[in-house]
Coordinates of C-alpha atoms and ligand atoms in Angstrom, one line a residue:
M925 CA -5.6 -19.8 23.3
I926 CA -5.0 -16.1 22.7
K927 CA -6.3 -13.9 25.5
R928 CA -5.0 -10.4 24.8
I929 CA -3.9 -9.1 21.4
L930 CA -1.7 -6.1 20.8
I931 CA -2.8 -4.2 17.7
A932 CA 0.1 -2.6 15.9
N933 CA -2.0 -0.4 13.6
R934 CA -4.4 2.5 13.5
G935 CA -7.5 3.8 11.7
E936 CA -10.2 1.6 10.2
I937 CA -8.3 -1.6 10.3
A938 CA -7.5 -1.3 14.0
L939 CA -11.3 -0.9 14.5
R940 CA -12.0 -3.9 12.4
I941 CA -9.6 -6.0 14.6
I942 CA -11.0 -4.6 17.9
R943 CA -14.6 -5.4 16.9
C944 CA -13.6 -8.9 15.9
C945 CA -11.8 -9.5 19.2
R946 CA -14.9 -8.3 21.1
V947 CA -16.9 -11.1 19.5
L948 CA -14.2 -13.6 20.2
D949 CA -13.9 -12.5 23.8
I950 CA -10.2 -11.6 23.3
E951 CA -8.9 -8.4 25.0
T952 CA -7.2 -5.7 22.9
L953 CA -4.4 -3.4 23.6
L954 CA -3.8 -0.7 21.0
V955 CA -0.4 1.0 20.6
Y956 CA -0.8 4.5 19.1
S957 CA 1.2 7.6 18.2
S958 CA 0.5 11.0 19.9
A959 CA -1.2 12.1 16.7
D960 CA -3.9 9.4 17.3
A961 CA -4.6 10.1 21.0
D962 CA -8.2 11.2 20.1
S963 CA -8.9 8.4 17.7
L964 CA -11.8 6.0 17.8
P965 CA -9.7 2.8 18.2
V966 CA -7.9 4.3 21.2
Q967 CA -11.3 4.8 22.8
L968 CA -12.7 1.3 21.8
A969 CA -9.7 -0.9 22.7
Q970 CA -9.7 -2.1 26.3
Y971 CA -6.2 -0.8 26.7
A972 CA -4.2 1.8 24.8
V973 CA -0.5 2.7 25.1
C974 CA 1.1 5.7 23.4
I975 CA 4.4 4.6 22.0
G976 CA 5.8 7.7 20.4
S977 CA 5.4 10.7 18.2
P978 CA 3.4 11.0 14.9
L979 CA 6.0 9.9 12.3
P980 CA 5.6 6.2 11.7
K981 CA 9.3 5.6 12.3
D982 CA 8.9 7.1 15.8
S983 CA 5.8 5.0 16.7
Y984 CA 4.1 2.4 14.5
L985 CA 7.4 1.1 13.1
R986 CA 9.2 0.8 16.5
M987 CA 9.5 -2.9 16.6
D988 CA 11.3 -3.2 19.9
T989 CA 9.0 -0.8 21.7
I990 CA 6.0 -2.6 20.4
I991 CA 7.3 -6.0 21.5
E992 CA 8.2 -4.6 24.9
T993 CA 4.8 -3.1 25.3
A994 CA 3.2 -6.5 24.5
L995 CA 5.4 -8.3 27.0
K996 CA 4.9 -5.8 29.8
N997 CA 1.1 -5.8 29.4
G998 CA 0.4 -9.4 29.3
C999 CA -0.4 -9.7 25.5
D1000 CA 0.2 -13.1 23.9
A1001 CA -0.2 -12.1 20.3
I1002 CA 0.3 -9.2 17.9
H1003 CA -2.0 -8.3 15.0
P1004 CA -0.1 -6.0 12.5
G1005 CA -3.1 -5.1 10.3
Y1006 CA -1.9 -3.9 6.8
G1007 CA 0.9 -1.6 5.9
F1008 CA 3.4 -0.6 8.7
L1009 CA 5.0 -3.9 10.1
S1010 CA 2.5 -6.3 8.5
E1011 CA 5.0 -7.6 5.9
N1012 CA 8.2 -7.2 7.8
A1013 CA 9.9 -10.6 8.3
E1014 CA 12.2 -9.2 10.9
F1015 CA 9.3 -8.1 13.1
A1016 CA 7.5 -11.5 12.7
R1017 CA 10.8 -13.1 13.7
K1018 CA 11.2 -10.9 16.8
C1019 CA 7.6 -11.8 17.8
E1020 CA 8.4 -15.5 17.5
E1021 CA 11.7 -15.1 19.5
N1022 CA 9.8 -13.3 22.3
G1023 CA 7.1 -16.0 22.5
L1024 CA 4.5 -13.7 21.0
V1025 CA 2.1 -15.1 18.3
F1026 CA 2.4 -13.0 15.1
I1027 CA -1.0 -13.0 13.5
G1028 CA 0.1 -13.7 10.0
P1029 CA 2.4 -16.3 8.4
S1030 CA 5.9 -17.2 9.5
A1031 CA 8.9 -14.9 9.1
E1032 CA 10.3 -17.4 6.5
L1033 CA 7.1 -17.2 4.4
I1034 CA 7.0 -13.4 4.6
E1035 CA 10.7 -13.3 3.5
M1036 CA 10.2 -15.7 0.6
L1037 CA 7.0 -14.3 -0.7
G1038 CA 7.8 -10.6 0.0
D1039 CA 10.7 -10.9 -2.3
K1040 CA 8.9 -10.8 -5.6
Q1041 CA 11.7 -12.4 -7.6
S1042 CA 12.0 -15.4 -5.3
A1043 CA 8.2 -15.7 -5.3
R1044 CA 8.3 -15.8 -9.1
D1045 CA 10.9 -18.5 -9.0
L1046 CA 8.7 -20.6 -6.7
M1047 CA 5.7 -20.1 -8.9
K1048 CA 7.5 -21.1 -12.1
K1049 CA 8.7 -24.3 -10.4
N1050 CA 5.1 -25.1 -9.5
K1051 CA 3.6 -24.4 -12.9
V1052 CA 1.8 -21.2 -11.9
P1053 CA 2.1 -18.9 -14.9
T1054 CA 4.3 -15.9 -14.4
V1055 CA 4.8 -12.9 -16.7
P1056 CA 7.6 -13.7 -19.1
G1057 CA 10.7 -11.8 -18.0
S1058 CA 14.2 -12.1 -16.4
D1059 CA 15.4 -15.2 -14.7
G1060 CA 16.7 -13.8 -11.5
L1061 CA 17.9 -10.3 -10.7
I1062 CA 19.3 -7.8 -13.1
K1063 CA 22.4 -6.0 -12.1
D1064 CA 22.5 -2.9 -14.4
A1065 CA 20.9 -1.1 -17.3
K1066 CA 23.1 -2.9 -19.8
E1067 CA 21.9 -6.3 -18.7
A1068 CA 18.4 -5.0 -18.7
A1069 CA 18.8 -3.9 -22.3
K1070 CA 20.0 -7.4 -23.2
I1071 CA 17.1 -9.2 -21.6
A1072 CA 14.6 -6.7 -23.0
K1073 CA 15.8 -7.5 -26.5
K1074 CA 15.2 -11.1 -25.9
I1075 CA 11.7 -10.9 -24.4
G1076 CA 10.6 -8.0 -26.6
Y1077 CA 9.4 -4.4 -25.8
P1078 CA 7.6 -3.0 -24.0
V1079 CA 8.9 -4.1 -20.7
L1080 CA 8.4 -3.3 -17.0
I1081 CA 11.3 -2.9 -14.7
K1082 CA 10.3 -3.8 -11.2
A1083 CA 11.8 -3.7 -7.7
S1084 CA 11.9 -7.1 -6.0
G1085 CA 11.0 -5.4 -2.7
G1086 CA 8.6 -2.9 -4.1
G1087 CA 5.0 -2.2 -2.9
G1088 CA 2.2 0.3 -3.4
G1089 CA 3.1 0.7 -7.1
R1090 CA 6.6 2.0 -6.1
G1091 CA 9.8 1.1 -7.9
M1092 CA 8.5 0.2 -11.3
R1093 CA 9.0 1.9 -14.7
R1094 CA 8.0 1.1 -18.2
A1095 CA 10.3 1.0 -21.2
Y1096 CA 8.9 1.0 -24.7
S1097 CA 12.2 0.9 -26.6
E1098 CA 15.9 0.4 -26.1
N1099 CA 16.6 4.1 -25.7
E1100 CA 14.2 4.3 -22.7
I1101 CA 15.7 1.4 -20.8
E1102 CA 18.6 3.1 -19.1
N1103 CA 16.4 5.9 -17.7
A1104 CA 13.7 3.4 -16.7
F1105 CA 16.1 1.2 -14.8
D1106 CA 17.8 4.0 -13.0
E1107 CA 14.5 5.7 -12.0
A1108 CA 12.9 2.5 -10.8
R1109 CA 16.0 1.6 -8.8
A1110 CA 16.4 5.0 -7.2
E1111 CA 12.7 4.9 -6.2
A1112 CA 13.0 1.4 -4.8
L1113 CA 16.1 2.4 -2.8
S1114 CA 14.4 5.4 -1.3
T1115 CA 11.1 3.7 -0.5
C1116 CA 12.0 0.2 0.6
G1117 CA 15.8 0.4 0.9
N1118 CA 16.2 -2.6 -1.5
G1119 CA 17.7 -2.0 -5.0
D1120 CA 17.2 -5.6 -6.3
M1121 CA 15.6 -5.3 -9.7
Y1122 CA 14.0 -7.7 -12.2
M1123 CA 12.0 -7.4 -15.4
E1124 CA 8.7 -8.5 -16.7
K1125 CA 7.1 -8.0 -20.1
L1126 CA 4.6 -5.2 -19.9
I1127 CA 1.2 -6.6 -20.3
I1128 CA -0.8 -4.0 -22.2
N1129 CA -3.7 -2.6 -20.2
P1130 CA -4.1 -5.7 -18.0
H1131 CA -6.8 -6.5 -15.5
H1132 CA -5.7 -6.9 -11.9
I1133 CA -7.5 -9.9 -10.5
E1134 CA -6.5 -11.5 -7.2
F1135 CA -7.7 -14.5 -5.1
Q1136 CA -8.2 -14.5 -1.4
I1137 CA -6.6 -17.5 0.3
L1138 CA -6.9 -19.0 3.8
G1139 CA -4.5 -21.6 5.0
D1140 CA -4.1 -23.2 8.4
K1141 CA -1.0 -24.7 10.1
M1142 CA -2.2 -28.3 9.3
G1143 CA -1.7 -27.7 5.6
N1144 CA -5.4 -27.0 4.7
V1145 CA -5.8 -24.3 2.0
I1146 CA -9.0 -22.8 0.6
E1147 CA -9.8 -20.0 -1.7
L1148 CA -12.6 -17.5 -1.2
G1149 CA -12.9 -16.3 -4.7
D1150 CA -11.5 -13.4 -6.8
R1151 CA -11.5 -9.6 -6.6
D1152 CA -11.2 -7.4 -9.6
C1153 CA -9.0 -4.4 -8.6
S1154 CA -8.4 -2.9 -12.0
I1155 CA -9.7 0.5 -11.2
Q1156 CA -6.5 2.0 -9.9
R1157 CA -4.8 5.4 -9.9
R1158 CA -1.0 5.3 -10.4
N1159 CA -1.0 1.5 -9.6
Q1160 CA -3.0 2.1 -6.4
K1161 CA -6.4 0.5 -6.0
M1162 CA -9.5 2.6 -5.8
V1163 CA -12.3 0.2 -6.4
E1164 CA -12.5 -3.5 -5.8
E1165 CA -15.3 -5.9 -6.7
S1166 CA -16.2 -9.6 -6.6
P1167 CA -16.8 -11.6 -8.7
S1168 CA -14.8 -10.1 -11.6
K1169 CA -17.1 -9.3 -14.5
F1170 CA -14.3 -9.7 -17.0
I1171 CA -13.2 -13.3 -16.8
S1172 CA -15.2 -16.3 -17.9
E1173 CA -16.2 -19.0 -15.4
K1174 CA -13.7 -21.3 -17.0
T1175 CA -10.8 -18.8 -16.5
R1176 CA -12.1 -18.1 -12.9
K1177 CA -11.8 -21.9 -12.1
K1178 CA -8.3 -22.1 -13.7
M1179 CA -7.1 -19.1 -11.8
A1180 CA -8.5 -20.3 -8.5
K1181 CA -6.7 -23.6 -9.0
A1182 CA -3.4 -21.8 -9.8
A1183 CA -3.9 -19.6 -6.7
L1184 CA -4.3 -22.7 -4.5
R1185 CA -1.3 -24.3 -6.2
A1186 CA 0.7 -21.2 -5.4
A1187 CA -0.3 -21.1 -1.7
K1188 CA 0.2 -24.8 -1.3
A1189 CA 3.6 -24.8 -3.0
A1190 CA 4.7 -22.1 -0.5
G1191 CA 3.3 -24.1 2.4
Y1192 CA 1.3 -21.0 3.2
Y1193 CA -0.8 -20.4 6.3
S1194 CA -2.9 -17.4 7.5
A1195 CA -4.9 -15.1 5.2
G1196 CA -3.1 -14.2 2.0
T1197 CA -3.8 -12.9 -1.5
V1198 CA -2.4 -14.2 -4.8
E1199 CA -2.3 -11.4 -7.3
F1200 CA -2.4 -11.8 -11.1
V1201 CA -2.5 -9.6 -14.1
V1202 CA -4.8 -10.8 -16.9
D1203 CA -4.5 -9.8 -20.5
D1204 CA -7.4 -9.1 -22.9
K1205 CA -7.4 -12.8 -24.0
E1206 CA -7.8 -13.9 -20.4
N1207 CA -4.2 -15.2 -20.2
F1208 CA -3.2 -14.7 -16.5
Y1209 CA 0.1 -14.3 -14.9
F1210 CA 1.1 -14.3 -11.2
I1211 CA 2.7 -11.0 -10.1
E1212 CA 2.9 -11.3 -6.3
M1213 CA 1.5 -12.8 -3.1
N1214 CA 0.5 -10.5 -0.2
T1215 CA 1.0 -12.1 3.2
R1216 CA -1.4 -10.0 5.2
I1217 CA -5.0 -8.9 5.6
Q1218 CA -5.9 -6.5 2.7
V1219 CA -7.9 -3.3 2.6
E1220 CA -10.4 -4.9 0.2
H1221 CA -11.1 -8.1 2.3
P1222 CA -14.7 -7.0 3.1
V1223 CA -15.6 -7.6 -0.5
T1224 CA -14.9 -11.2 -0.1
E1225 CA -16.6 -11.3 3.3
A1226 CA -19.8 -10.0 1.7
I1227 CA -20.0 -12.7 -1.0
T1228 CA -18.8 -15.6 1.2
G1229 CA -20.0 -14.7 4.7
V1230 CA -16.6 -15.7 6.1
D1231 CA -15.1 -13.4 8.8
I1232 CA -11.5 -13.3 7.4
V1233 CA -10.0 -11.6 10.5
K1234 CA -11.6 -14.1 12.8
E1235 CA -10.1 -17.0 10.7
Q1236 CA -6.7 -15.2 10.8
I1237 CA -6.8 -15.2 14.6
R1238 CA -8.0 -18.9 14.8
I1239 CA -5.3 -19.9 12.4
A1240 CA -2.7 -18.1 14.5
E1241 CA -4.0 -20.1 17.5
G1242 CA -3.2 -23.3 15.7
L1243 CA -6.8 -24.2 15.0
A1244 CA -8.0 -25.7 11.8
L1245 CA -9.9 -23.6 9.3
S1246 CA -13.6 -23.4 10.1
Y1247 CA -14.4 -24.1 6.5
K1248 CA -13.7 -26.8 3.9
Q1249 CA -13.6 -25.7 0.3
E1250 CA -17.0 -27.2 -0.4
D1251 CA -18.5 -25.2 2.6
V1252 CA -17.6 -21.9 0.9
K1253 CA -20.6 -20.6 -1.0
K1254 CA -20.1 -17.5 -3.1
T1255 CA -23.3 -15.6 -3.7
G1256 CA -24.2 -12.1 -5.0
H1257 CA -22.0 -9.2 -5.9
A1258 CA -20.0 -6.9 -3.7
I1259 CA -18.1 -3.6 -4.5
E1260 CA -15.8 -1.6 -2.3
F1261 CA -15.1 2.1 -2.9
R1262 CA -12.2 3.7 -1.0
I1263 CA -13.1 7.1 0.5
N1264 CA -9.9 9.3 0.8
A1265 CA -9.5 12.7 2.5
E1266 CA -8.0 14.2 -0.7
N1267 CA -8.8 16.8 -3.3
P1268 CA -9.4 15.3 -6.7
F1269 CA -9.2 18.9 -8.2
N1270 CA -5.7 19.4 -6.8
N1271 CA -4.1 16.3 -8.2
F1272 CA -5.7 14.2 -5.4
S1273 CA -3.5 15.8 -2.8
P1274 CA -4.2 14.8 0.8
S1275 CA -6.7 17.0 2.7
P1276 CA -6.2 16.6 6.5
G1277 CA -8.3 18.6 9.0
E1278 CA -11.1 18.6 11.5
I1279 CA -14.4 16.8 10.6
K1280 CA -17.0 19.5 11.2
Y1281 CA -20.0 17.5 10.2
L1282 CA -20.5 13.8 9.4
H1283 CA -23.3 11.7 8.1
L1284 CA -22.6 8.1 7.3
P1285 CA -24.8 6.1 4.9
D1286 CA -26.6 2.9 5.8
G1287 CA -29.3 0.7 4.5
I1288 CA -29.7 -2.8 3.0
G1289 CA -26.5 -4.2 1.6
I1290 CA -24.3 -1.3 2.8
R1291 CA -21.3 -1.8 5.1
V1292 CA -19.1 1.2 6.2
E1293 CA -15.7 0.7 7.7
T1294 CA -14.4 4.0 9.1
M1295 CA -12.6 5.7 12.0
L1296 CA -14.3 9.0 11.3
Y1297 CA -16.6 10.8 13.8
Q1298 CA -17.7 14.4 14.1
G1299 CA -15.0 16.4 15.7
Y1300 CA -12.2 13.9 14.7
T1301 CA -9.1 15.4 13.1
V1302 CA -7.8 13.6 10.0
S1303 CA -4.0 13.5 10.6
P1304 CA -1.5 14.6 7.9
Y1305 CA 0.9 12.0 8.9
Y1306 CA -0.8 8.9 7.5
D1307 CA -2.5 7.4 4.5
S1308 CA -5.5 9.4 3.3
L1309 CA -7.9 6.4 3.4
V1310 CA -10.6 7.4 5.9
A1311 CA -13.6 5.1 5.0
K1312 CA -14.5 2.2 2.9
I1313 CA -18.0 1.6 1.6
I1314 CA -18.9 -1.9 0.7
A1315 CA -22.2 -2.4 -1.3
Y1316 CA -23.6 -5.9 -1.6
A1317 CA -26.6 -7.1 -3.7
P1318 CA -27.8 -10.2 -5.4
K1319 CA -26.8 -8.6 -8.8
R1320 CA -24.0 -6.3 -9.8
L1321 CA -26.1 -3.5 -11.2
E1322 CA -28.1 -3.4 -7.9
A1323 CA -24.8 -3.3 -5.9
I1324 CA -23.7 -0.3 -8.0
K1325 CA -27.0 1.5 -7.4
R1326 CA -26.8 0.8 -3.7
M1327 CA -23.3 2.2 -3.7
R1328 CA -24.5 5.3 -5.7
A1329 CA -27.2 5.9 -3.1
A1330 CA -24.8 5.5 -0.2
L1331 CA -22.3 8.0 -1.8
E1332 CA -25.1 10.5 -2.4
E1333 CA -26.2 10.2 1.3
M1334 CA -22.7 10.4 2.8
M1335 CA -21.7 13.9 4.0
V1336 CA -18.3 14.9 5.2
E1337 CA -17.6 18.5 6.0
G1338 CA -14.2 20.0 7.1
V1339 CA -12.0 18.1 4.7
D1340 CA -12.0 17.4 1.0
T1341 CA -12.9 13.9 -0.1
N1342 CA -13.2 11.9 -3.4
I1343 CA -16.9 11.1 -2.6
E1344 CA -18.3 13.2 -5.5
F1345 CA -15.6 11.8 -7.9
L1346 CA -16.6 8.3 -7.0
F1347 CA -20.3 9.1 -7.2
L1348 CA -19.8 10.2 -10.8
L1349 CA -17.9 7.1 -11.5
T1350 CA -21.1 5.1 -10.8
F1351 CA -22.6 6.8 -13.8
N1352 CA -19.7 6.0 -16.2
P1353 CA -21.1 3.7 -18.9
E1354 CA -17.9 1.6 -19.0
F1355 CA -17.9 1.1 -15.3
I1356 CA -21.6 0.2 -15.3
K1357 CA -21.0 -2.4 -18.0
G1358 CA -18.0 -3.6 -16.2
S1359 CA -15.8 -3.2 -19.3
Y1360 CA -12.7 -1.6 -17.7
D1361 CA -9.1 -2.5 -17.2
T1362 CA -6.2 -0.9 -15.3
S1363 CA -6.0 1.9 -17.9
F1364 CA -9.5 3.1 -16.9
M1365 CA -8.5 5.9 -14.5
E1366 CA -5.7 7.2 -16.8
K1367 CA -8.4 7.5 -19.5
N1368 CA -11.3 8.8 -17.4
T1369 CA -10.0 10.9 -14.6
K1370 CA -10.0 14.1 -16.6
G1371 CA -13.5 13.5 -17.9
L1372 CA -14.9 12.7 -14.5
L1373 CA -13.3 16.0 -13.1
E1374 CA -14.7 18.0 -16.0
W1375 CA -18.1 16.4 -15.6
N1376 CA -18.0 17.3 -12.0
L1377 CA -17.0 20.9 -12.6
A1378 CA -19.7 21.3 -15.3
G1379 CA -22.3 19.9 -12.9
R1380 CA -21.3 22.3 -10.2
K1381 CA -21.4 25.2 -12.5
A1382 CA -24.8 24.3 -13.8
A1383 CA -26.1 24.0 -10.2
E1384 CA -24.6 27.4 -9.4
E1385 CA -26.2 29.0 -12.4
A1386 CA -29.6 27.5 -11.5
E1387 CA -29.3 28.9 -8.0
K1388 CA -28.3 32.3 -9.3
S1389 CA -31.3 32.5 -11.6
L1390 CA -33.6 31.5 -8.8
E1391 CA -32.2 34.2 -6.6
K1392 CA -32.7 36.7 -9.3
E1393 CA -36.3 35.6 -9.8
A1394 CA -36.9 36.0 -6.1
G1395 CA -35.3 39.5 -6.3
Ligands
LIG978 P1 2.9 -3.4 -5.9 O1 3.4 -4.5 -4.9 O2 3.8 -2.2 -5.9 O3 1.5 -3.1 -5.7 P2 2.4 -5.2 -8.1 O4 3.5 -6.1 -8.7 O5 1.4 -5.8 -7.3 O6 3.2 -4.0 -7.3 O7 1.8 -4.4 -9.3 C1 0.9 -3.3 -9.1 C2 0.1 -3.0 -10.4 O8 1.1 -2.7 -11.5 C3 -0.7 -4.1 -10.9 O9 -2.0 -4.1 -10.3 C4 -0.8 -3.8 -12.4 O10 -1.8 -2.7 -12.6 C5 0.6 -3.2 -12.7 N1 1.5 -4.3 -13.2 C6 2.3 -5.1 -12.5 N2 3.0 -5.9 -13.3 C7 2.6 -5.6 -14.5 C8 3.0 -6.1 -15.8 N3 3.9 -7.1 -16.0 N4 2.4 -5.6 -16.9 C9 1.5 -4.6 -16.8 N5 1.1 -4.1 -15.6 C10 1.7 -4.6 -14.5

């Protein structure tokens, strides 16, 4: 049994893991960078060890230092959270070699599924639909042009090791292909150091719908339902909800089956996510499998009541899943909004700084996951995600209204955030109706910003006229 877990992460996900461990009576040791010395997880973990300076490569990505710290301090397992080392097969292998339990799947599974092209091959073999595209890797732009001609434009050139929307470019015709290939490859090389490229047909304005999977080391695999993550900015998720309003019950069942088939074919264990793009006719295609806990996991926890982090730890201990498929009941509707410290009016650029005042929302159906506190300084070195609000209600519209009320109540002073922007999103008719796809933000960002500006101006004018009246 695991007694002490080293948490190799920071921010809200580190807190999520610490809180879970408290309930399980497992001790926690947090490794942190000097930039995070005053952070909430450092204060709440039983033990905390500074392992380096702010840049991730000097702290959160230092594999050997992290493993040494675990061994020296009597930890028996490592939880990597998301990002950083969570999908690094080499790190998982080093943990195994040093007798530490990596809370996630095996190094082999991470390797196979983290390579998108090899994951595609596995899915094809197991009759999980994949996007039509290249068989295997493409070596240069010339070969890309040949394949594109065969599958038909538009196409999407993608990096096999890509993540976070990096290393992919669209090409709508033959004269765009060389540029698209070179740009995608250059971006892939600079972000993940892997220039392996493949090609998919570009699905026009698809929906992004994913399934949460849990598997144990005995071979039991269950699914915890879907999440619609189509509201994205530059291929990065902003809003996630479950169940998806777009797909029919018939499609949902078919997709769940395909997701289970995918996980079983891989021999998957731990928490994982099978991601699909879905076209307007509800044809769905596997795009990748994530082998870690995801930012949006609370959406699924809200509708199923399953503590996914707890299951992840139990699975790592070698225990069987606490649930059989028939035990999993999905009820109600949940939506997550990601609160970022960023300025929507300045191209969503990060806005680090000290939190001068903070009020967090609460109330029925509201869950807030955040590392913020009054006096905390949002660091410029890391992701701008500072809070997640999850609204849950029996019906979707009520969940939206609960979210709207929560956003209205939340106050953050000292840094810019996207709270107002997201608040206005809850009034967008397409969003309210649930008729949106991945092109939503491209089409609506400008409108939401203008709406916001107009609203602010009107308020200012009203205030001015009142002041005038008062003399
Ligand atoms: P990453 O690992 O970088 O997040 P994904 O393969 O998961 O990359 O894709 C991210 C997003 O890019 C998807 O959610 C979807 O919006 C878009 N996308 C990916 N593949 C396709 C495709 N074949 N056609 C259209 N859009 C796609």
